[in-house]
Amino acid sequence: MKLRIIFQILAVLLYSCSKKNTQPNIVFILVDDLGWADVKCNNPGSFYETPNIDKLAEHGIRFTQAYSAHPVCSPTRAALMTGKHPNRVNITDWLPGSNPQNKPLTGPIDNDELALKEVTIAEKLKEKGYTTCFVGKWHLGNDSNHWPEYQGFDVNIGGWEAGQPRIIPGVSNGYYSPYGNPRLKDGPDGEYLTDRLTDESIRFINENKKNPFFLYLSFYTVHTPIQASKKHIDKFTAKKKQLKTDEIPFKREGEGWTKLIQDNAAFASMVAAMDENVGRIIQCLEENEMDQNTWIIFTSDNGGRSTLFNKNAETSNEPLRAGKGWCYEGGIRVPLIISGPKVRKPGRQSEQPVVSMDFFTTLLTIAGIEHTSNDGMNLLPVLENEGNLNRDVLFWHYPHYHGSAWTPGSAIRKDDWKLVVFYEDDRTELYNLKDDPGEKQNLAHEFPSITSELKTKLSGLLEESDAKFPQPNPNFSIK
């Protein structure tokens, strides 16, 4: 009799264990080119509408001074995967990048992919039994042997060399099927890529209720080509008419132009489609009663594309300066919301400066996996409302030219001070972000000691991280 009771108890325990996953799940959502000001909870005056992202912020922590590791995509994506500064993995431009020959400087030679020797967050999570899934944009290697399935992901849906959906007549239609993507089967006519990637993510969640999982949903949106979501475009076309803007304002930024207002209806519809699908992911977790045991991280790989050589930019990062490609705040400050089981006092905001490398050590700490923190910091004390980060500085290095009109340079932030240096003309700029978040007033001459201190600090960090620098172009001549 006693033996039978023991077997019954064991059966109940085994059944319970098989039904319930005690390890926290992780859903990491990365949006391509989404600016800090593109999210309503950051920018109440935004032309765009993001109700699901705003709701996520109410249930988590919104970081108002979150930064990407770099002002363009591939370096930030490498930093996310490894916890290392882009300099350390020698990826400091989008892949394969460009090196114009009609400029005073030539950029350094980058790696063509994220090296397989690098230990990724997906590989570390697998040590603890996590099932890992990558969905969407990869952009960390042209060679298929460096795609997600070779970097720790059990499943790869849509991740390959391309940095954006491609429009090739007769082959691919960008955001609409056929996609021409070797890691994503074409869907029915009219299927929208953002919806499809979410469908695949939901399928993965539903198939992994019993196992701890890491879902990395890396949307291709809102990167070009700008192709409206047919479901949302009419609403924003009507909304644009209400703006009654006679002329779109721009201002000069170097040799480029920065857009100063948000008014692009097609872009707004893409943001709305992305937001709707973030809501679908959250709803799926709730319906499966997994929301209380799942961490959700929502962020972007760089600032919004507001600055170009011409006046064709899609969005505006106002009141921040410039956009994607620049080391000014508009190019590197990004939205960041984190929600999860250990978040204390949800709905609050944190002004702690944080950066892409922090996710590596934060998530591995959450999962209880031993690791080297590399260049990131553990954000759990902030999430648990138990303390602040003891962070000295953040720095960025972009030694290449970019289509945003950026010229090679670097930047460093220490406390409220921000230094930006340009290598073409050895120009140095100093800003106080607390008083001047739009970086309008250069204080380099007024505070020479701070300028010198930060410049010395930046030089040391660049040397320590094995930074590569642009060199004079012997073929350049002023016409």
Coordinates of C-alpha atoms in Angstrom, one line a residue:
M1 CA 0.0 0.0 0.0
K2 CA 2.8 2.4 1.0
L3 CA 4.7 1.5 -2.1
R4 CA 1.7 2.3 -4.3
I5 CA 1.3 5.7 -2.6
I6 CA 5.0 6.5 -3.2
F7 CA 4.7 5.7 -6.9
Q8 CA 1.6 7.9 -7.1
I9 CA 3.5 10.8 -5.6
L10 CA 6.4 10.3 -7.9
A11 CA 4.1 10.2 -10.9
V12 CA 2.5 13.5 -9.8
L13 CA 5.9 15.1 -9.4
L14 CA 7.2 13.8 -12.7
Y15 CA 4.0 15.1 -14.4
S16 CA 4.4 18.5 -12.8
C17 CA 8.0 18.8 -13.9
S18 CA 7.1 17.8 -17.4
K19 CA 4.3 20.4 -17.5
K20 CA 6.1 23.3 -15.9
N21 CA 9.4 25.0 -16.9
T22 CA 11.1 26.6 -13.9
Q23 CA 14.0 28.2 -15.9
P24 CA 13.0 31.6 -17.1
N25 CA 12.3 31.9 -20.8
I26 CA 13.9 34.8 -22.8
V27 CA 12.3 36.7 -25.7
F28 CA 14.7 39.3 -27.2
I29 CA 13.1 41.6 -29.7
L30 CA 15.4 43.7 -31.9
V31 CA 13.9 46.2 -34.3
D32 CA 16.1 47.4 -37.1
D33 CA 16.7 51.2 -37.3
L34 CA 14.1 52.1 -34.8
G35 CA 15.0 55.5 -33.2
W36 CA 14.6 56.5 -29.6
A37 CA 11.9 59.0 -30.6
D38 CA 10.0 56.5 -32.8
V39 CA 8.4 55.0 -29.7
K40 CA 5.4 56.9 -28.1
C41 CA 6.4 56.3 -24.5
N42 CA 9.7 58.0 -25.2
N43 CA 8.2 60.7 -27.3
P44 CA 4.6 61.5 -26.6
G45 CA 4.4 63.9 -29.6
S46 CA 5.5 61.1 -32.0
F47 CA 3.6 60.8 -35.3
Y48 CA 3.8 57.0 -34.8
E49 CA 1.6 54.9 -32.6
T50 CA 3.0 52.1 -30.4
P51 CA 0.3 51.1 -27.9
N52 CA 1.7 47.6 -27.3
I53 CA 5.2 48.8 -26.7
D54 CA 3.9 51.5 -24.4
K55 CA 2.0 48.8 -22.4
L56 CA 5.1 46.7 -22.2
A57 CA 6.8 49.7 -20.6
E58 CA 4.1 49.9 -18.0
H59 CA 4.9 46.3 -17.0
G60 CA 8.7 46.7 -17.1
I61 CA 11.5 49.2 -16.9
R62 CA 12.0 51.8 -19.6
F63 CA 15.6 53.0 -20.0
T64 CA 15.7 56.6 -21.2
Q65 CA 19.4 56.6 -21.8
A66 CA 20.0 53.3 -23.5
Y67 CA 22.6 53.1 -26.2
S68 CA 23.5 50.9 -29.1
A69 CA 27.1 49.7 -29.2
H70 CA 27.5 51.4 -32.6
P71 CA 25.6 53.8 -34.9
V72 CA 25.1 51.1 -37.6
C73 CA 23.7 47.6 -37.5
S74 CA 26.3 44.8 -37.8
P75 CA 28.7 46.0 -35.1
T76 CA 25.8 46.3 -32.6
R77 CA 24.5 42.9 -33.5
A78 CA 28.0 41.4 -32.9
A79 CA 28.1 43.2 -29.6
L80 CA 24.7 41.8 -28.6
M81 CA 25.8 38.3 -29.4
T82 CA 29.2 38.4 -27.6
G83 CA 29.0 41.1 -25.0
K84 CA 32.1 42.6 -26.6
H85 CA 32.7 46.1 -27.9
P86 CA 32.7 46.0 -31.7
N87 CA 36.4 46.9 -31.8
R88 CA 37.2 43.6 -30.1
V89 CA 35.6 41.5 -32.8
N90 CA 36.8 43.9 -35.6
I91 CA 33.4 44.7 -36.9
T92 CA 33.1 48.4 -37.1
D93 CA 30.9 48.9 -40.1
W94 CA 27.8 47.3 -41.6
L95 CA 28.7 44.2 -43.6
P96 CA 30.2 44.2 -46.2
G97 CA 30.5 47.9 -45.7
S98 CA 31.8 50.5 -48.2
N99 CA 35.1 52.3 -48.5
P100 CA 34.8 55.2 -50.9
Q101 CA 37.9 56.1 -52.8
N102 CA 37.1 59.8 -53.3
K103 CA 37.6 60.8 -49.7
P104 CA 40.6 62.1 -47.7
L105 CA 40.7 58.9 -45.6
T106 CA 40.3 55.2 -46.2
G107 CA 38.7 53.0 -43.6
P108 CA 40.3 50.0 -41.9
I109 CA 39.7 46.5 -43.1
D110 CA 37.0 44.8 -41.0
N111 CA 36.2 41.1 -40.6
D112 CA 33.6 39.8 -43.1
E113 CA 31.7 37.9 -40.4
L114 CA 31.3 37.2 -36.7
A115 CA 34.1 34.7 -36.1
L116 CA 33.1 31.2 -35.1
K117 CA 35.6 31.3 -32.3
E118 CA 33.5 34.0 -30.5
V119 CA 31.3 32.6 -27.8
T120 CA 27.8 33.8 -28.3
I121 CA 24.9 34.2 -25.9
A122 CA 23.0 31.4 -27.7
E123 CA 25.9 29.0 -27.2
K124 CA 26.1 29.8 -23.5
L125 CA 22.3 29.4 -23.0
K126 CA 22.5 26.0 -24.5
E127 CA 24.8 25.0 -21.6
K128 CA 21.8 25.2 -19.3
G129 CA 19.4 23.3 -21.6
Y130 CA 17.8 26.2 -23.5
T131 CA 16.3 25.7 -26.9
T132 CA 17.5 28.5 -29.0
C133 CA 15.7 30.1 -32.0
F134 CA 16.7 33.0 -34.3
V135 CA 14.0 34.6 -36.4
G136 CA 14.7 37.5 -38.8
K137 CA 17.7 39.6 -39.7
W138 CA 21.2 38.3 -39.0
H139 CA 23.6 40.3 -41.1
L140 CA 26.8 38.9 -39.5
G141 CA 28.3 37.0 -42.3
N142 CA 28.1 36.5 -46.1
D143 CA 29.4 33.0 -45.8
S144 CA 26.5 30.6 -44.9
N145 CA 28.8 28.8 -42.5
H146 CA 28.6 31.9 -40.3
W147 CA 24.8 32.1 -40.1
P148 CA 22.8 31.6 -36.9
E149 CA 22.7 27.8 -37.0
Y150 CA 26.5 27.8 -36.7
Q151 CA 26.5 30.4 -33.8
G152 CA 24.4 28.5 -31.2
F153 CA 20.9 28.6 -32.6
D154 CA 18.9 25.3 -32.9
V155 CA 16.5 27.0 -35.3
N156 CA 17.2 29.7 -37.9
I157 CA 14.2 31.2 -39.7
G158 CA 15.1 34.1 -42.1
G159 CA 18.6 34.8 -40.9
W160 CA 21.3 35.1 -43.7
E161 CA 23.7 37.6 -45.2
A162 CA 21.2 40.3 -46.2
G163 CA 20.8 43.4 -44.1
Q164 CA 17.4 44.3 -45.5
P165 CA 14.6 42.7 -47.6
R166 CA 15.6 42.7 -51.2
I167 CA 13.5 43.8 -54.2
I168 CA 14.7 41.9 -57.3
P169 CA 12.2 41.7 -60.2
G170 CA 10.9 38.2 -60.6
V171 CA 12.8 37.0 -57.5
S172 CA 11.8 38.9 -54.4
N173 CA 9.4 41.7 -53.4
G174 CA 11.0 43.0 -50.3
Y175 CA 8.6 42.9 -47.4
Y176 CA 6.0 41.0 -49.4
S177 CA 6.3 37.4 -50.5
P178 CA 8.2 36.1 -52.4
Y179 CA 11.1 37.0 -50.2
G180 CA 14.0 35.4 -52.0
N181 CA 15.4 34.4 -48.6
P182 CA 17.1 30.9 -48.5
R183 CA 16.2 30.6 -44.8
L184 CA 12.6 31.5 -45.2
K185 CA 10.0 29.8 -47.4
D186 CA 7.9 32.1 -49.4
G187 CA 4.4 32.6 -48.2
P188 CA 1.1 33.3 -50.0
D189 CA 0.8 36.3 -52.2
G190 CA 0.3 39.4 -50.1
E191 CA 1.9 38.0 -46.9
Y192 CA 3.8 40.8 -45.0
L193 CA 7.3 39.8 -43.7
T194 CA 6.8 41.4 -40.2
D195 CA 3.6 39.3 -39.8
R196 CA 5.3 36.2 -41.0
L197 CA 8.3 36.4 -38.7
T198 CA 5.9 36.8 -35.8
D199 CA 3.9 33.7 -37.0
E200 CA 7.1 31.7 -36.9
S201 CA 8.0 33.0 -33.5
I202 CA 4.6 32.1 -32.1
R203 CA 4.9 28.7 -33.5
F204 CA 8.2 28.2 -31.8
I205 CA 6.8 29.4 -28.4
N206 CA 3.8 27.0 -28.8
E207 CA 6.2 24.1 -29.5
N208 CA 8.5 24.8 -26.6
K209 CA 6.2 25.1 -23.6
K210 CA 8.0 22.5 -21.6
N211 CA 11.6 23.6 -22.2
P212 CA 13.4 26.9 -21.3
F213 CA 13.8 28.8 -24.5
F214 CA 15.7 31.8 -26.0
L215 CA 13.8 33.4 -28.8
Y216 CA 15.7 36.1 -30.7
L217 CA 13.2 37.9 -32.9
S218 CA 15.1 40.3 -35.0
F219 CA 12.7 42.2 -37.2
Y220 CA 13.9 43.4 -40.6
T221 CA 11.5 46.4 -40.2
V222 CA 11.8 49.4 -40.1
H223 CA 14.8 49.2 -42.4
T224 CA 14.5 50.3 -46.0
P225 CA 12.9 49.6 -48.4
I226 CA 10.0 51.5 -47.0
Q227 CA 7.0 49.4 -47.9
A228 CA 3.8 50.2 -46.2
S229 CA 1.7 47.7 -44.2
K230 CA -1.5 47.6 -46.2
K231 CA -3.4 47.0 -43.0
H232 CA -2.3 50.3 -41.4
I233 CA -1.5 52.7 -44.3
D234 CA -4.9 54.3 -44.7
K235 CA -4.9 55.4 -41.1
F236 CA -1.6 57.2 -41.3
T237 CA -2.2 58.7 -44.7
A238 CA -5.2 60.4 -43.2
K239 CA -3.2 61.4 -40.1
K240 CA -0.5 63.0 -42.3
K241 CA -3.1 65.2 -44.0
Q242 CA -4.1 66.5 -40.6
L243 CA -0.5 67.8 -40.1
K244 CA -1.0 70.4 -42.8
T245 CA 2.7 70.7 -43.3
D246 CA 3.5 73.0 -46.2
E247 CA 7.2 72.2 -46.2
I248 CA 9.2 69.5 -44.3
P249 CA 11.9 71.2 -42.2
F250 CA 15.5 70.0 -42.5
K251 CA 18.8 71.3 -41.0
R252 CA 22.4 70.9 -42.2
E253 CA 24.5 68.2 -40.6
G254 CA 28.0 68.3 -42.2
E255 CA 27.4 67.6 -45.9
G256 CA 24.0 66.0 -45.1
W257 CA 20.5 67.0 -44.1
T258 CA 18.7 66.0 -40.9
K259 CA 14.9 65.7 -41.0
L260 CA 13.2 67.6 -38.1
I261 CA 9.6 66.2 -38.1
Q262 CA 8.0 62.8 -38.3
D263 CA 5.4 62.6 -41.1
N264 CA 6.0 59.6 -43.3
A265 CA 2.8 57.6 -43.4
A266 CA 4.4 54.5 -45.0
F267 CA 7.0 54.4 -42.3
A268 CA 4.4 54.9 -39.6
S269 CA 2.4 52.0 -41.0
M270 CA 5.6 49.8 -40.7
V271 CA 6.0 50.9 -37.0
A272 CA 2.3 50.1 -36.4
A273 CA 2.7 46.6 -37.9
M274 CA 5.8 46.0 -35.8
D275 CA 4.0 47.2 -32.6
E276 CA 0.9 45.0 -33.4
N277 CA 3.2 42.0 -33.7
V278 CA 5.0 42.7 -30.4
G279 CA 1.5 42.6 -28.9
R280 CA 0.9 39.2 -30.6
I281 CA 4.0 37.8 -28.9
I282 CA 2.9 39.1 -25.5
Q283 CA -0.6 37.7 -26.0
C284 CA 0.8 34.3 -27.0
L285 CA 2.9 34.2 -23.8
E286 CA -0.2 35.2 -21.7
E287 CA -2.4 32.6 -23.3
N288 CA 0.2 29.9 -22.6
E289 CA 0.5 31.2 -19.0
M290 CA 4.2 31.8 -19.7
D291 CA 4.2 35.6 -19.2
Q292 CA 5.1 35.3 -15.5
N293 CA 8.2 33.2 -16.3
T294 CA 9.5 35.1 -19.4
W295 CA 11.9 38.0 -19.7
I296 CA 11.1 40.3 -22.6
I297 CA 13.8 42.7 -23.9
F298 CA 12.7 45.2 -26.6
T299 CA 15.3 47.5 -28.2
S300 CA 16.9 48.6 -31.5
D301 CA 20.3 48.2 -33.2
N302 CA 20.9 52.0 -33.8
G303 CA 19.2 55.3 -34.1
G304 CA 16.5 56.2 -36.6
R305 CA 17.5 57.1 -40.2
S306 CA 17.0 60.8 -40.1
T307 CA 20.2 62.1 -41.7
L308 CA 21.3 61.6 -45.4
F309 CA 23.2 63.4 -48.1
N310 CA 19.7 64.3 -49.6
K311 CA 16.4 65.2 -48.0
N312 CA 14.9 61.7 -48.3
A313 CA 15.2 60.5 -44.7
E314 CA 12.1 58.6 -43.3
T315 CA 12.0 59.7 -39.7
S316 CA 13.2 62.3 -37.2
N317 CA 15.0 61.8 -33.9
E318 CA 14.2 65.3 -32.6
P319 CA 15.1 66.6 -30.0
L320 CA 18.2 64.4 -30.4
R321 CA 20.8 65.4 -33.0
A322 CA 21.4 63.5 -36.3
G323 CA 20.6 59.9 -36.8
K324 CA 21.8 56.4 -37.9
G325 CA 25.4 56.5 -38.9
W326 CA 26.3 59.3 -36.5
C327 CA 27.9 59.2 -33.0
Y328 CA 25.6 62.1 -32.0
E329 CA 22.7 61.0 -29.7
G330 CA 20.3 60.5 -32.6
G331 CA 22.5 57.8 -34.0
I332 CA 23.2 55.8 -30.9
R333 CA 20.4 56.4 -28.3
V334 CA 17.7 53.7 -28.7
P335 CA 14.5 52.6 -27.1
L336 CA 14.9 49.9 -24.4
I337 CA 12.3 48.2 -22.3
I338 CA 12.9 45.2 -20.1
S339 CA 10.1 43.2 -18.3
G340 CA 10.4 40.0 -16.4
P341 CA 9.9 38.0 -13.2
K342 CA 12.4 40.0 -11.1
V343 CA 11.4 43.5 -12.1
R344 CA 10.5 45.5 -9.1
K345 CA 8.2 48.5 -9.2
P346 CA 7.2 48.0 -12.9
G347 CA 6.3 51.1 -14.9
R348 CA 9.2 53.1 -13.7
Q349 CA 12.0 54.6 -15.9
S350 CA 15.7 54.5 -15.3
E351 CA 18.2 57.2 -16.4
Q352 CA 21.1 54.8 -16.0
P353 CA 23.2 54.8 -19.2
V354 CA 23.2 51.2 -20.6
V355 CA 24.6 49.7 -23.8
S356 CA 24.1 46.7 -26.0
M357 CA 27.0 44.7 -24.5
D358 CA 25.0 44.6 -21.2
F359 CA 22.5 42.1 -22.5
F360 CA 25.0 39.3 -22.7
T361 CA 26.0 39.3 -19.0
T362 CA 22.5 40.3 -17.8
L363 CA 20.7 37.4 -19.5
L364 CA 23.3 34.8 -18.6
T365 CA 23.1 36.0 -15.0
I366 CA 19.3 35.6 -15.1
A367 CA 19.7 32.1 -16.5
G368 CA 22.3 31.2 -13.8
I369 CA 25.1 30.5 -16.2
E370 CA 28.7 31.1 -15.3
H371 CA 30.4 33.4 -17.8
T372 CA 32.8 36.2 -18.4
S373 CA 31.1 39.6 -18.5
N374 CA 33.3 40.9 -21.3
D375 CA 32.5 44.6 -21.9
G376 CA 28.9 44.6 -20.5
M377 CA 27.5 45.1 -17.0
N378 CA 24.8 43.2 -15.2
L379 CA 21.5 45.2 -15.2
L380 CA 19.8 43.1 -12.6
P381 CA 20.4 45.5 -9.7
V382 CA 18.6 48.2 -11.7
L383 CA 15.8 45.8 -12.7
E384 CA 15.4 44.7 -9.1
N385 CA 15.5 48.3 -7.9
E386 CA 18.4 47.4 -5.6
G387 CA 21.1 49.7 -6.9
N388 CA 22.8 51.6 -9.7
L389 CA 25.5 50.6 -12.1
N390 CA 29.0 51.6 -11.2
R391 CA 29.8 52.6 -14.7
D392 CA 32.6 55.0 -15.6
V393 CA 32.3 55.6 -19.3
L394 CA 30.8 54.5 -22.6
F395 CA 32.6 55.0 -26.0
W396 CA 31.9 54.5 -29.7
H397 CA 34.2 54.1 -32.6
Y398 CA 33.1 54.5 -36.3
P399 CA 36.3 54.8 -38.4
H400 CA 34.4 54.6 -41.7
Y401 CA 32.4 56.9 -44.0
H402 CA 28.7 56.4 -44.1
G403 CA 25.8 57.3 -46.4
S404 CA 24.4 59.5 -43.6
A405 CA 27.2 62.0 -44.4
W406 CA 29.1 60.8 -41.3
T407 CA 32.9 61.1 -41.6
P408 CA 35.3 58.8 -39.6
G409 CA 35.3 59.6 -35.8
S410 CA 34.7 58.4 -32.3
A411 CA 32.8 59.5 -29.2
I412 CA 32.9 59.0 -25.4
R413 CA 30.4 59.7 -22.6
K414 CA 31.5 60.2 -19.0
D415 CA 28.7 61.2 -16.6
D416 CA 26.9 64.1 -18.4
W417 CA 29.8 65.0 -20.6
K418 CA 30.1 63.8 -24.2
L419 CA 33.1 64.2 -26.5
V420 CA 33.0 63.7 -30.2
V421 CA 36.1 63.6 -32.4
F422 CA 36.4 63.6 -36.2
Y423 CA 39.5 62.3 -37.8
E424 CA 39.3 64.0 -41.2
D425 CA 40.0 67.5 -39.8
D426 CA 41.0 66.6 -36.2
R427 CA 37.9 68.4 -34.9
T428 CA 36.8 68.0 -31.3
E429 CA 33.4 68.8 -29.8
L430 CA 32.2 68.7 -26.2
Y431 CA 28.6 68.7 -25.0
N432 CA 26.9 68.6 -21.6
L433 CA 24.0 66.1 -22.2
K434 CA 22.1 67.1 -19.0
D435 CA 21.8 70.7 -20.1
D436 CA 22.0 70.1 -23.9
P437 CA 20.7 66.7 -24.9
G438 CA 20.4 68.0 -28.5
E439 CA 24.2 68.6 -28.6
K440 CA 23.8 72.1 -30.0
Q441 CA 26.4 74.0 -28.0
N442 CA 30.0 73.0 -28.4
L443 CA 31.8 73.7 -25.1
A444 CA 35.3 72.4 -26.1
H445 CA 36.9 75.8 -25.8
E446 CA 35.1 76.8 -22.6
F447 CA 36.1 73.6 -20.8
P448 CA 39.6 72.8 -22.1
S449 CA 40.6 70.6 -19.1
I450 CA 37.5 68.4 -19.5
T451 CA 38.0 68.2 -23.2
S452 CA 41.7 67.1 -22.7
E453 CA 40.7 64.6 -20.0
L454 CA 38.1 62.9 -22.1
K455 CA 40.3 62.9 -25.2
T456 CA 43.0 61.2 -23.2
K457 CA 40.5 58.7 -21.8
L458 CA 39.1 58.0 -25.2
S459 CA 42.5 57.3 -26.7
G460 CA 43.3 54.9 -23.9
L461 CA 40.0 53.0 -24.4
L462 CA 40.5 52.8 -28.2
E463 CA 44.0 51.4 -27.7
E464 CA 42.9 48.9 -25.1
S465 CA 40.1 47.6 -27.3
D466 CA 42.4 47.2 -30.3
A467 CA 40.7 49.8 -32.4
K468 CA 41.6 50.2 -36.0
F469 CA 41.9 53.7 -37.5
P470 CA 41.4 55.3 -40.9
Q471 CA 44.5 56.2 -42.9
P472 CA 45.2 59.0 -45.3
N473 CA 44.1 58.2 -48.8
P474 CA 47.1 58.5 -51.2
N475 CA 44.8 58.8 -54.2
F476 CA 42.7 61.6 -52.9
S477 CA 43.1 65.0 -54.5
I478 CA 41.1 68.2 -54.0
K479 CA 39.6 69.2 -57.3

